[in-house]
């Protein structure tokens, strides 16, 4: 970790790579951003290529490996990791497995897919567990902690999919389930399904047919990838269902519980 700037821990099912994106902070010009060096990328590529593939691969780093556009709107000093795009390209080329990148730095919770190929990494920007949030974030996020669940049986069928469960720290109440509006990340955030939202909306419409409604679990049983659609993509599905098919998703506790016809 202190010479090549990364280390690897693994078991039969999971590989975790920790990258030191602060390795060059001893240089005055490097203190305000992270970096992954070209030599580190070469060493990492060679090391991973010599090891057996794993169904679950996680890369941990401190700094943002790609631009977080929502954060850039409220923090003009925000900078991404130098050569983070090369790191993403390395992990997403399809030869080293499927990857989840987990990072921190600006304490703004978000989850998205990185640019690149079909197996481009999932990038999870974590909130802080116990930071004093700077003013620009105080109405957009709270301190949170997370449990990431990645079901091996689903990974074999659907690729790297999972769910993130989150809890907010609330003064006077302790750890509570977030509502997702002022917290950044809702209490349950699935990820991994990259199916086109409009195609999924069409399939859902066909499954509903002429019946008035269908419980959401029945739809998930018929379209397993639906369980792991990102929240933003789920809202895109909802808009397509309303605008094109006059169908509505009914929600309960922040999650869909049935699909029905609009009155």
PDB file of C-alpha atoms in Angstrom:
ATOM      1  CA  UNK A   1       0.000   0.000   0.000  1.00  0.00           C
ATOM      2  CA  UNK A   2       2.842   2.395   0.758  1.00  0.00           C
ATOM      3  CA  UNK A   3       5.011   1.474  -2.251  1.00  0.00           C
ATOM      4  CA  UNK A   4       2.634   0.603  -5.121  1.00  0.00           C
ATOM      5  CA  UNK A   5      -0.249   2.576  -3.504  1.00  0.00           C
ATOM      6  CA  UNK A   6      -2.742  -0.291  -3.437  1.00  0.00           C
ATOM      7  CA  UNK A   7      -3.374  -3.528  -1.556  1.00  0.00           C
ATOM      8  CA  UNK A   8      -5.681  -6.487  -2.169  1.00  0.00           C
ATOM      9  CA  UNK A   9      -7.753  -8.581   0.223  1.00  0.00           C
ATOM     10  CA  UNK A  10      -9.846 -11.483  -1.029  1.00  0.00           C
ATOM     11  CA  UNK A  11     -11.705 -14.664  -0.231  1.00  0.00           C
ATOM     12  CA  UNK A  12     -13.465 -17.265  -2.347  1.00  0.00           C
ATOM     13  CA  UNK A  13     -16.217 -14.901  -3.517  1.00  0.00           C
ATOM     14  CA  UNK A  14     -15.008 -11.346  -3.054  1.00  0.00           C
ATOM     15  CA  UNK A  15     -11.969  -9.194  -3.901  1.00  0.00           C
ATOM     16  CA  UNK A  16     -11.396  -5.823  -2.234  1.00  0.00           C
ATOM     17  CA  UNK A  17      -8.763  -3.468  -3.641  1.00  0.00           C
ATOM     18  CA  UNK A  18      -7.806  -0.437  -1.563  1.00  0.00           C
ATOM     19  CA  UNK A  19      -6.149   2.369  -3.570  1.00  0.00           C
ATOM     20  CA  UNK A  20      -4.286   5.217  -1.866  1.00  0.00           C
ATOM     21  CA  UNK A  21      -5.593   8.216  -3.830  1.00  0.00           C
ATOM     22  CA  UNK A  22      -3.834  10.557  -1.348  1.00  0.00           C
ATOM     23  CA  UNK A  23      -0.382   9.138  -2.100  1.00  0.00           C
ATOM     24  CA  UNK A  24       0.921  12.419  -3.541  1.00  0.00           C
ATOM     25  CA  UNK A  25      -0.376  14.782  -0.869  1.00  0.00           C
ATOM     26  CA  UNK A  26       3.173  15.376   0.339  1.00  0.00           C
ATOM     27  CA  UNK A  27       3.507  17.610  -2.733  1.00  0.00           C
ATOM     28  CA  UNK A  28       2.068  21.093  -2.206  1.00  0.00           C
ATOM     29  CA  UNK A  29       0.459  21.151  -5.670  1.00  0.00           C
ATOM     30  CA  UNK A  30      -1.301  17.825  -5.050  1.00  0.00           C
ATOM     31  CA  UNK A  31      -2.999  18.517  -1.718  1.00  0.00           C
ATOM     32  CA  UNK A  32      -6.377  19.632  -3.054  1.00  0.00           C
ATOM     33  CA  UNK A  33      -7.136  16.587  -5.166  1.00  0.00           C
ATOM     34  CA  UNK A  34      -6.481  12.860  -5.410  1.00  0.00           C
ATOM     35  CA  UNK A  35      -4.417  10.956  -7.958  1.00  0.00           C
ATOM     36  CA  UNK A  36      -3.830   7.423  -9.155  1.00  0.00           C
ATOM     37  CA  UNK A  37      -0.477   7.246 -10.938  1.00  0.00           C
ATOM     38  CA  UNK A  38       0.144   5.549 -14.278  1.00  0.00           C
ATOM     39  CA  UNK A  39       2.615   3.172 -12.605  1.00  0.00           C
ATOM     40  CA  UNK A  40       0.003   2.204  -9.990  1.00  0.00           C
ATOM     41  CA  UNK A  41      -2.478   1.478 -12.779  1.00  0.00           C
ATOM     42  CA  UNK A  42       0.071  -0.713 -14.556  1.00  0.00           C
ATOM     43  CA  UNK A  43       0.945  -2.625 -11.385  1.00  0.00           C
ATOM     44  CA  UNK A  44      -2.709  -3.058 -10.497  1.00  0.00           C
ATOM     45  CA  UNK A  45      -3.583  -4.312 -13.988  1.00  0.00           C
ATOM     46  CA  UNK A  46      -0.709  -6.829 -13.969  1.00  0.00           C
ATOM     47  CA  UNK A  47      -1.514  -8.051 -10.444  1.00  0.00           C
ATOM     48  CA  UNK A  48      -5.236  -8.541 -11.095  1.00  0.00           C
ATOM     49  CA  UNK A  49      -4.615 -10.278 -14.417  1.00  0.00           C
ATOM     50  CA  UNK A  50      -2.533 -12.918 -12.611  1.00  0.00           C
ATOM     51  CA  UNK A  51      -5.269 -13.789 -10.122  1.00  0.00           C
ATOM     52  CA  UNK A  52      -8.405 -15.905 -10.397  1.00  0.00           C
ATOM     53  CA  UNK A  53     -11.613 -14.064 -11.227  1.00  0.00           C
ATOM     54  CA  UNK A  54     -14.088 -13.255  -8.431  1.00  0.00           C
ATOM     55  CA  UNK A  55     -17.845 -12.717  -8.773  1.00  0.00           C
ATOM     56  CA  UNK A  56     -17.689  -9.648  -6.484  1.00  0.00           C
ATOM     57  CA  UNK A  57     -15.004  -6.972  -6.874  1.00  0.00           C
ATOM     58  CA  UNK A  58     -14.879  -3.791  -4.781  1.00  0.00           C
ATOM     59  CA  UNK A  59     -12.401  -0.920  -5.087  1.00  0.00           C
ATOM     60  CA  UNK A  60     -12.059   1.459  -2.136  1.00  0.00           C
ATOM     61  CA  UNK A  61     -10.544   4.934  -2.492  1.00  0.00           C
ATOM     62  CA  UNK A  62     -10.923   8.313  -0.838  1.00  0.00           C
ATOM     63  CA  UNK A  63     -11.382  10.674  -3.801  1.00  0.00           C
ATOM     64  CA  UNK A  64     -14.002  10.828  -6.560  1.00  0.00           C
ATOM     65  CA  UNK A  65     -12.822   8.812  -9.596  1.00  0.00           C
ATOM     66  CA  UNK A  66     -15.218  10.651 -11.927  1.00  0.00           C
ATOM     67  CA  UNK A  67     -17.136  13.928 -12.028  1.00  0.00           C
ATOM     68  CA  UNK A  68     -20.095  14.092  -9.657  1.00  0.00           C
ATOM     69  CA  UNK A  69     -22.185  16.638 -11.586  1.00  0.00           C
ATOM     70  CA  UNK A  70     -24.735  17.214  -8.811  1.00  0.00           C
ATOM     71  CA  UNK A  71     -21.982  17.995  -6.312  1.00  0.00           C
ATOM     72  CA  UNK A  72     -20.181  20.255  -8.788  1.00  0.00           C
ATOM     73  CA  UNK A  73     -23.277  22.485  -8.866  1.00  0.00           C
ATOM     74  CA  UNK A  74     -23.013  23.325  -5.168  1.00  0.00           C
ATOM     75  CA  UNK A  75     -19.245  23.096  -4.589  1.00  0.00           C
ATOM     76  CA  UNK A  76     -17.190  25.054  -7.118  1.00  0.00           C
ATOM     77  CA  UNK A  77     -13.922  23.899  -5.487  1.00  0.00           C
ATOM     78  CA  UNK A  78     -14.798  20.263  -6.136  1.00  0.00           C
ATOM     79  CA  UNK A  79     -12.092  18.298  -7.986  1.00  0.00           C
ATOM     80  CA  UNK A  80     -11.972  14.703  -9.155  1.00  0.00           C
ATOM     81  CA  UNK A  81      -9.130  12.225  -8.857  1.00  0.00           C
ATOM     82  CA  UNK A  82      -6.433  12.774 -11.494  1.00  0.00           C
ATOM     83  CA  UNK A  83      -6.407   9.828 -13.923  1.00  0.00           C
ATOM     84  CA  UNK A  84      -9.536   8.474 -12.276  1.00  0.00           C
ATOM     85  CA  UNK A  85     -10.955   7.968 -15.766  1.00  0.00           C
ATOM     86  CA  UNK A  86      -8.073   5.619 -16.538  1.00  0.00           C
ATOM     87  CA  UNK A  87      -8.837   3.663 -13.366  1.00  0.00           C
ATOM     88  CA  UNK A  88     -12.470   3.334 -14.436  1.00  0.00           C
ATOM     89  CA  UNK A  89     -11.430   2.212 -17.925  1.00  0.00           C
ATOM     90  CA  UNK A  90      -9.124  -0.414 -16.425  1.00  0.00           C
ATOM     91  CA  UNK A  91     -11.832  -1.897 -14.212  1.00  0.00           C
ATOM     92  CA  UNK A  92     -14.532  -1.664 -16.863  1.00  0.00           C
ATOM     93  CA  UNK A  93     -12.785  -3.307 -19.804  1.00  0.00           C
ATOM     94  CA  UNK A  94     -14.466  -6.648 -19.098  1.00  0.00           C
ATOM     95  CA  UNK A  95     -11.285  -8.626 -18.442  1.00  0.00           C
ATOM     96  CA  UNK A  96     -11.023  -8.141 -14.665  1.00  0.00           C
ATOM     97  CA  UNK A  97     -14.584  -8.862 -13.544  1.00  0.00           C
ATOM     98  CA  UNK A  98     -17.377  -6.480 -12.591  1.00  0.00           C
ATOM     99  CA  UNK A  99     -16.619  -3.735 -10.074  1.00  0.00           C
ATOM    100  CA  UNK A 100     -18.187  -1.559  -7.421  1.00  0.00           C
ATOM    101  CA  UNK A 101     -16.130   1.555  -6.592  1.00  0.00           C
ATOM    102  CA  UNK A 102     -16.740   2.986  -3.109  1.00  0.00           C
ATOM    103  CA  UNK A 103     -15.332   6.408  -2.211  1.00  0.00           C
ATOM    104  CA  UNK A 104     -15.863   9.351   0.134  1.00  0.00           C
ATOM    105  CA  UNK A 105     -14.134  12.765   0.227  1.00  0.00           C
ATOM    106  CA  UNK A 106     -17.008  15.290  -0.083  1.00  0.00           C
ATOM    107  CA  UNK A 107     -19.627  13.501   2.075  1.00  0.00           C
ATOM    108  CA  UNK A 108     -22.337  13.712  -0.619  1.00  0.00           C
ATOM    109  CA  UNK A 109     -24.209  10.396  -1.004  1.00  0.00           C
ATOM    110  CA  UNK A 110     -24.830   9.261  -4.570  1.00  0.00           C
ATOM    111  CA  UNK A 111     -24.756   6.132  -6.682  1.00  0.00           C
ATOM    112  CA  UNK A 112     -24.319   5.997 -10.448  1.00  0.00           C
ATOM    113  CA  UNK A 113     -22.817   4.034 -13.311  1.00  0.00           C
ATOM    114  CA  UNK A 114     -19.525   5.285 -14.681  1.00  0.00           C
ATOM    115  CA  UNK A 115     -18.960   6.021 -18.351  1.00  0.00           C
ATOM    116  CA  UNK A 116     -17.556   3.290 -20.533  1.00  0.00           C
ATOM    117  CA  UNK A 117     -18.537  -0.149 -21.734  1.00  0.00           C
ATOM    118  CA  UNK A 118     -21.314  -2.560 -20.760  1.00  0.00           C
ATOM    119  CA  UNK A 119     -19.364  -3.632 -17.648  1.00  0.00           C
ATOM    120  CA  UNK A 120     -18.457  -0.120 -16.496  1.00  0.00           C
ATOM    121  CA  UNK A 121     -18.191   0.064 -12.681  1.00  0.00           C
ATOM    122  CA  UNK A 122     -20.919   1.107 -10.296  1.00  0.00           C
ATOM    123  CA  UNK A 123     -19.658   4.160  -8.355  1.00  0.00           C
ATOM    124  CA  UNK A 124     -20.956   4.675  -4.809  1.00  0.00           C
ATOM    125  CA  UNK A 125     -20.171   8.082  -3.307  1.00  0.00           C
ATOM    126  CA  UNK A 126     -20.576   7.661   0.457  1.00  0.00           C
ATOM    127  CA  UNK A 127     -21.799  10.253   2.898  1.00  0.00           C
ATOM    128  CA  UNK A 128     -19.857  10.737   6.107  1.00  0.00           C
ATOM    129  CA  UNK A 129     -20.433   8.790   9.303  1.00  0.00           C
ATOM    130  CA  UNK A 130     -19.570  11.663  11.680  1.00  0.00           C
ATOM    131  CA  UNK A 131     -18.421  14.813   9.819  1.00  0.00           C
ATOM    132  CA  UNK A 132     -19.432  18.388  10.507  1.00  0.00           C
ATOM    133  CA  UNK A 133     -20.967  18.957   7.084  1.00  0.00           C
ATOM    134  CA  UNK A 134     -19.972  22.153   5.334  1.00  0.00           C
ATOM    135  CA  UNK A 135     -22.712  24.689   4.720  1.00  0.00           C
ATOM    136  CA  UNK A 136     -23.458  23.852   1.086  1.00  0.00           C
ATOM    137  CA  UNK A 137     -24.348  20.273   2.065  1.00  0.00           C
ATOM    138  CA  UNK A 138     -26.330  20.827   5.244  1.00  0.00           C
ATOM    139  CA  UNK A 139     -29.701  20.889   3.438  1.00  0.00           C
ATOM    140  CA  UNK A 140     -28.743  18.118   1.006  1.00  0.00           C
ATOM    141  CA  UNK A 141     -27.234  15.373   3.171  1.00  0.00           C
ATOM    142  CA  UNK A 142     -26.874  14.027   6.693  1.00  0.00           C
ATOM    143  CA  UNK A 143     -24.317  11.785   8.339  1.00  0.00           C
ATOM    144  CA  UNK A 144     -25.097   8.222   7.305  1.00  0.00           C
ATOM    145  CA  UNK A 145     -23.852   4.676   7.596  1.00  0.00           C
ATOM    146  CA  UNK A 146     -24.465   1.854   5.147  1.00  0.00           C
ATOM    147  CA  UNK A 147     -24.783  -1.892   4.770  1.00  0.00           C
ATOM    148  CA  UNK A 148     -24.191  -3.162   1.220  1.00  0.00           C
ATOM    149  CA  UNK A 149     -25.858  -6.453   0.307  1.00  0.00           C
ATOM    150  CA  UNK A 150     -24.688  -8.330  -2.817  1.00  0.00           C
ATOM    151  CA  UNK A 151     -26.527 -11.655  -3.315  1.00  0.00           C
ATOM    152  CA  UNK A 152     -24.223 -14.207  -4.922  1.00  0.00           C
ATOM    153  CA  UNK A 153     -27.058 -16.159  -6.541  1.00  0.00           C
ATOM    154  CA  UNK A 154     -28.306 -12.999  -8.268  1.00  0.00           C
ATOM    155  CA  UNK A 155     -24.790 -12.022  -9.365  1.00  0.00           C
ATOM    156  CA  UNK A 156     -24.479 -15.314 -11.234  1.00  0.00           C
ATOM    157  CA  UNK A 157     -27.718 -14.561 -13.086  1.00  0.00           C
ATOM    158  CA  UNK A 158     -27.733 -10.764 -13.487  1.00  0.00           C
ATOM    159  CA  UNK A 159     -24.158  -9.577 -12.996  1.00  0.00           C
ATOM    160  CA  UNK A 160     -22.988  -7.348 -10.140  1.00  0.00           C
ATOM    161  CA  UNK A 161     -26.243  -6.283  -8.484  1.00  0.00           C
ATOM    162  CA  UNK A 162     -27.071  -5.401  -4.900  1.00  0.00           C
ATOM    163  CA  UNK A 163     -28.771  -3.111  -2.421  1.00  0.00           C
ATOM    164  CA  UNK A 164     -27.507  -0.397  -0.099  1.00  0.00           C
ATOM    165  CA  UNK A 165     -29.319   0.092   3.203  1.00  0.00           C
ATOM    166  CA  UNK A 166     -28.770   3.492   4.823  1.00  0.00           C
ATOM    167  CA  UNK A 167     -29.401   5.109   8.201  1.00  0.00           C
ATOM    168  CA  UNK A 168     -29.309   8.830   9.066  1.00  0.00           C
ATOM    169  CA  UNK A 169     -28.029  10.366  12.271  1.00  0.00           C
ATOM    170  CA  UNK A 170     -30.782  12.546  13.749  1.00  0.00           C
ATOM    171  CA  UNK A 171     -30.036  14.739  16.767  1.00  0.00           C
ATOM    172  CA  UNK A 172     -32.190  13.623  19.675  1.00  0.00           C
ATOM    173  CA  UNK A 173     -33.352  10.462  17.892  1.00  0.00           C
ATOM    174  CA  UNK A 174     -30.168   8.612  16.996  1.00  0.00           C
ATOM    175  CA  UNK A 175     -29.948   6.474  13.862  1.00  0.00           C
ATOM    176  CA  UNK A 176     -33.166   6.542  11.822  1.00  0.00           C
ATOM    177  CA  UNK A 177     -34.311   5.460   8.376  1.00  0.00           C
ATOM    178  CA  UNK A 178     -33.818   8.325   5.901  1.00  0.00           C
ATOM    179  CA  UNK A 179     -36.568   9.661   3.670  1.00  0.00           C
ATOM    180  CA  UNK A 180     -34.164  10.185   0.765  1.00  0.00           C
ATOM    181  CA  UNK A 181     -35.153  13.826   0.236  1.00  0.00           C
ATOM    182  CA  UNK A 182     -32.744  15.635   2.560  1.00  0.00           C
ATOM    183  CA  UNK A 183     -30.372  12.725   3.102  1.00  0.00           C
ATOM    184  CA  UNK A 184     -28.972  12.013  -0.345  1.00  0.00           C
ATOM    185  CA  UNK A 185     -29.536   8.264  -0.150  1.00  0.00           C
ATOM    186  CA  UNK A 186     -32.854   6.635   0.761  1.00  0.00           C
ATOM    187  CA  UNK A 187     -33.195   3.814   3.273  1.00  0.00           C
ATOM    188  CA  UNK A 188     -32.958   1.196   0.490  1.00  0.00           C
ATOM    189  CA  UNK A 189     -31.118   1.846  -2.772  1.00  0.00           C
ATOM    190  CA  UNK A 190     -30.776  -0.995  -5.307  1.00  0.00           C
ATOM    191  CA  UNK A 191     -28.152  -0.962  -8.054  1.00  0.00           C
ATOM    192  CA  UNK A 192     -26.775  -3.021 -10.897  1.00  0.00           C
ATOM    193  CA  UNK A 193     -29.565  -3.332 -13.479  1.00  0.00           C
ATOM    194  CA  UNK A 194     -28.622  -1.428 -16.648  1.00  0.00           C
ATOM    195  CA  UNK A 195     -31.706  -2.320 -18.677  1.00  0.00           C
ATOM    196  CA  UNK A 196     -33.270   0.526 -20.636  1.00  0.00           C
ATOM    197  CA  UNK A 197     -36.064   2.125 -18.519  1.00  0.00           C
ATOM    198  CA  UNK A 198     -38.326   2.557 -21.559  1.00  0.00           C
ATOM    199  CA  UNK A 199     -37.946  -1.095 -22.508  1.00  0.00           C
ATOM    200  CA  UNK A 200     -38.777  -2.101 -18.941  1.00  0.00           C
ATOM    201  CA  UNK A 201     -41.845   0.160 -19.007  1.00  0.00           C
ATOM    202  CA  UNK A 202     -43.013  -1.609 -22.172  1.00  0.00           C
ATOM    203  CA  UNK A 203     -42.515  -5.046 -20.600  1.00  0.00           C
ATOM    204  CA  UNK A 204     -44.404  -3.963 -17.470  1.00  0.00           C
ATOM    205  CA  UNK A 205     -47.308  -2.748 -19.588  1.00  0.00           C
ATOM    206  CA  UNK A 206     -47.450  -6.103 -21.376  1.00  0.00           C
ATOM    207  CA  UNK A 207     -47.407  -8.001 -18.083  1.00  0.00           C
ATOM    208  CA  UNK A 208     -50.278  -5.933 -16.694  1.00  0.00           C
ATOM    209  CA  UNK A 209     -52.360  -6.657 -19.782  1.00  0.00           C
ATOM    210  CA  UNK A 210     -56.041  -6.038 -19.062  1.00  0.00           C
ATOM    211  CA  UNK A 211     -55.883  -6.640 -15.308  1.00  0.00           C
ATOM    212  CA  UNK A 212     -56.465  -3.594 -13.066  1.00  0.00           C
ATOM    213  CA  UNK A 213     -53.304  -4.016 -11.013  1.00  0.00           C
ATOM    214  CA  UNK A 214     -50.418  -6.381 -10.212  1.00  0.00           C
ATOM    215  CA  UNK A 215     -48.451  -6.486  -6.918  1.00  0.00           C
ATOM    216  CA  UNK A 216     -44.862  -5.358  -7.483  1.00  0.00           C
ATOM    217  CA  UNK A 217     -43.311  -8.616  -6.129  1.00  0.00           C
ATOM    218  CA  UNK A 218     -45.107 -10.536  -8.901  1.00  0.00           C
ATOM    219  CA  UNK A 219     -43.542  -8.240 -11.500  1.00  0.00           C
ATOM    220  CA  UNK A 220     -40.095  -8.698  -9.942  1.00  0.00           C
ATOM    221  CA  UNK A 221     -40.558 -12.477 -10.076  1.00  0.00           C
ATOM    222  CA  UNK A 222     -41.137 -12.218 -13.841  1.00  0.00           C
ATOM    223  CA  UNK A 223     -38.454  -9.545 -14.457  1.00  0.00           C
ATOM    224  CA  UNK A 224     -35.709 -10.275 -11.864  1.00  0.00           C
ATOM    225  CA  UNK A 225     -33.539  -7.320 -12.936  1.00  0.00           C
ATOM    226  CA  UNK A 226     -36.358  -4.954 -11.888  1.00  0.00           C
ATOM    227  CA  UNK A 227     -35.351  -5.504  -8.263  1.00  0.00           C
ATOM    228  CA  UNK A 228     -31.989  -3.809  -8.872  1.00  0.00           C
ATOM    229  CA  UNK A 229     -32.923  -0.711 -10.889  1.00  0.00           C
ATOM    230  CA  UNK A 230     -31.370   2.544  -9.672  1.00  0.00           C
ATOM    231  CA  UNK A 231     -33.869   4.977  -8.069  1.00  0.00           C
ATOM    232  CA  UNK A 232     -33.350   7.524 -10.877  1.00  0.00           C
ATOM    233  CA  UNK A 233     -34.047   4.829 -13.494  1.00  0.00           C
ATOM    234  CA  UNK A 234     -37.104   3.659 -11.571  1.00  0.00           C
ATOM    235  CA  UNK A 235     -38.509   7.190 -11.733  1.00  0.00           C
ATOM    236  CA  UNK A 236     -37.790   7.200 -15.486  1.00  0.00           C
ATOM    237  CA  UNK A 237     -39.801   3.970 -15.745  1.00  0.00           C
ATOM    238  CA  UNK A 238     -42.593   5.610 -13.763  1.00  0.00           C
ATOM    239  CA  UNK A 239     -42.708   8.622 -16.108  1.00  0.00           C
ATOM    240  CA  UNK A 240     -42.785   6.383 -19.192  1.00  0.00           C
ATOM    241  CA  UNK A 241     -45.605   4.297 -17.710  1.00  0.00           C
ATOM    242  CA  UNK A 242     -47.680   7.413 -17.030  1.00  0.00           C
ATOM    243  CA  UNK A 243     -47.031   9.238 -20.291  1.00  0.00           C
ATOM    244  CA  UNK A 244     -47.180   6.336 -22.754  1.00  0.00           C
ATOM    245  CA  UNK A 245     -49.337   3.680 -21.097  1.00  0.00           C
ATOM    246  CA  UNK A 246     -51.481   5.581 -18.576  1.00  0.00           C
ATOM    247  CA  UNK A 247     -50.212   3.292 -15.823  1.00  0.00           C
ATOM    248  CA  UNK A 248     -49.172   4.237 -12.310  1.00  0.00           C
ATOM    249  CA  UNK A 249     -46.743   2.831  -9.762  1.00  0.00           C
ATOM    250  CA  UNK A 250     -48.192   2.889  -6.251  1.00  0.00           C
ATOM    251  CA  UNK A 251     -45.631   3.410  -3.487  1.00  0.00           C
ATOM    252  CA  UNK A 252     -45.382   2.385   0.154  1.00  0.00           C
ATOM    253  CA  UNK A 253     -42.524   3.305   2.523  1.00  0.00           C
ATOM    254  CA  UNK A 254     -40.515   4.655  -0.392  1.00  0.00           C
ATOM    255  CA  UNK A 255     -40.730   1.474  -2.486  1.00  0.00           C
ATOM    256  CA  UNK A 256     -43.184   0.313  -5.205  1.00  0.00           C
ATOM    257  CA  UNK A 257     -45.825  -2.151  -4.032  1.00  0.00           C
ATOM    258  CA  UNK A 258     -48.107  -2.421  -7.091  1.00  0.00           C
ATOM    259  CA  UNK A 259     -48.627  -1.372 -10.712  1.00  0.00           C
ATOM    260  CA  UNK A 260     -52.092  -0.271 -11.757  1.00  0.00           C
ATOM    261  CA  UNK A 261     -54.140   1.780 -14.177  1.00  0.00           C
ATOM    262  CA  UNK A 262     -54.519   5.513 -13.770  1.00  0.00           C
ATOM    263  CA  UNK A 263     -58.039   6.625 -12.949  1.00  0.00           C
TER     264      UNK A 263
END
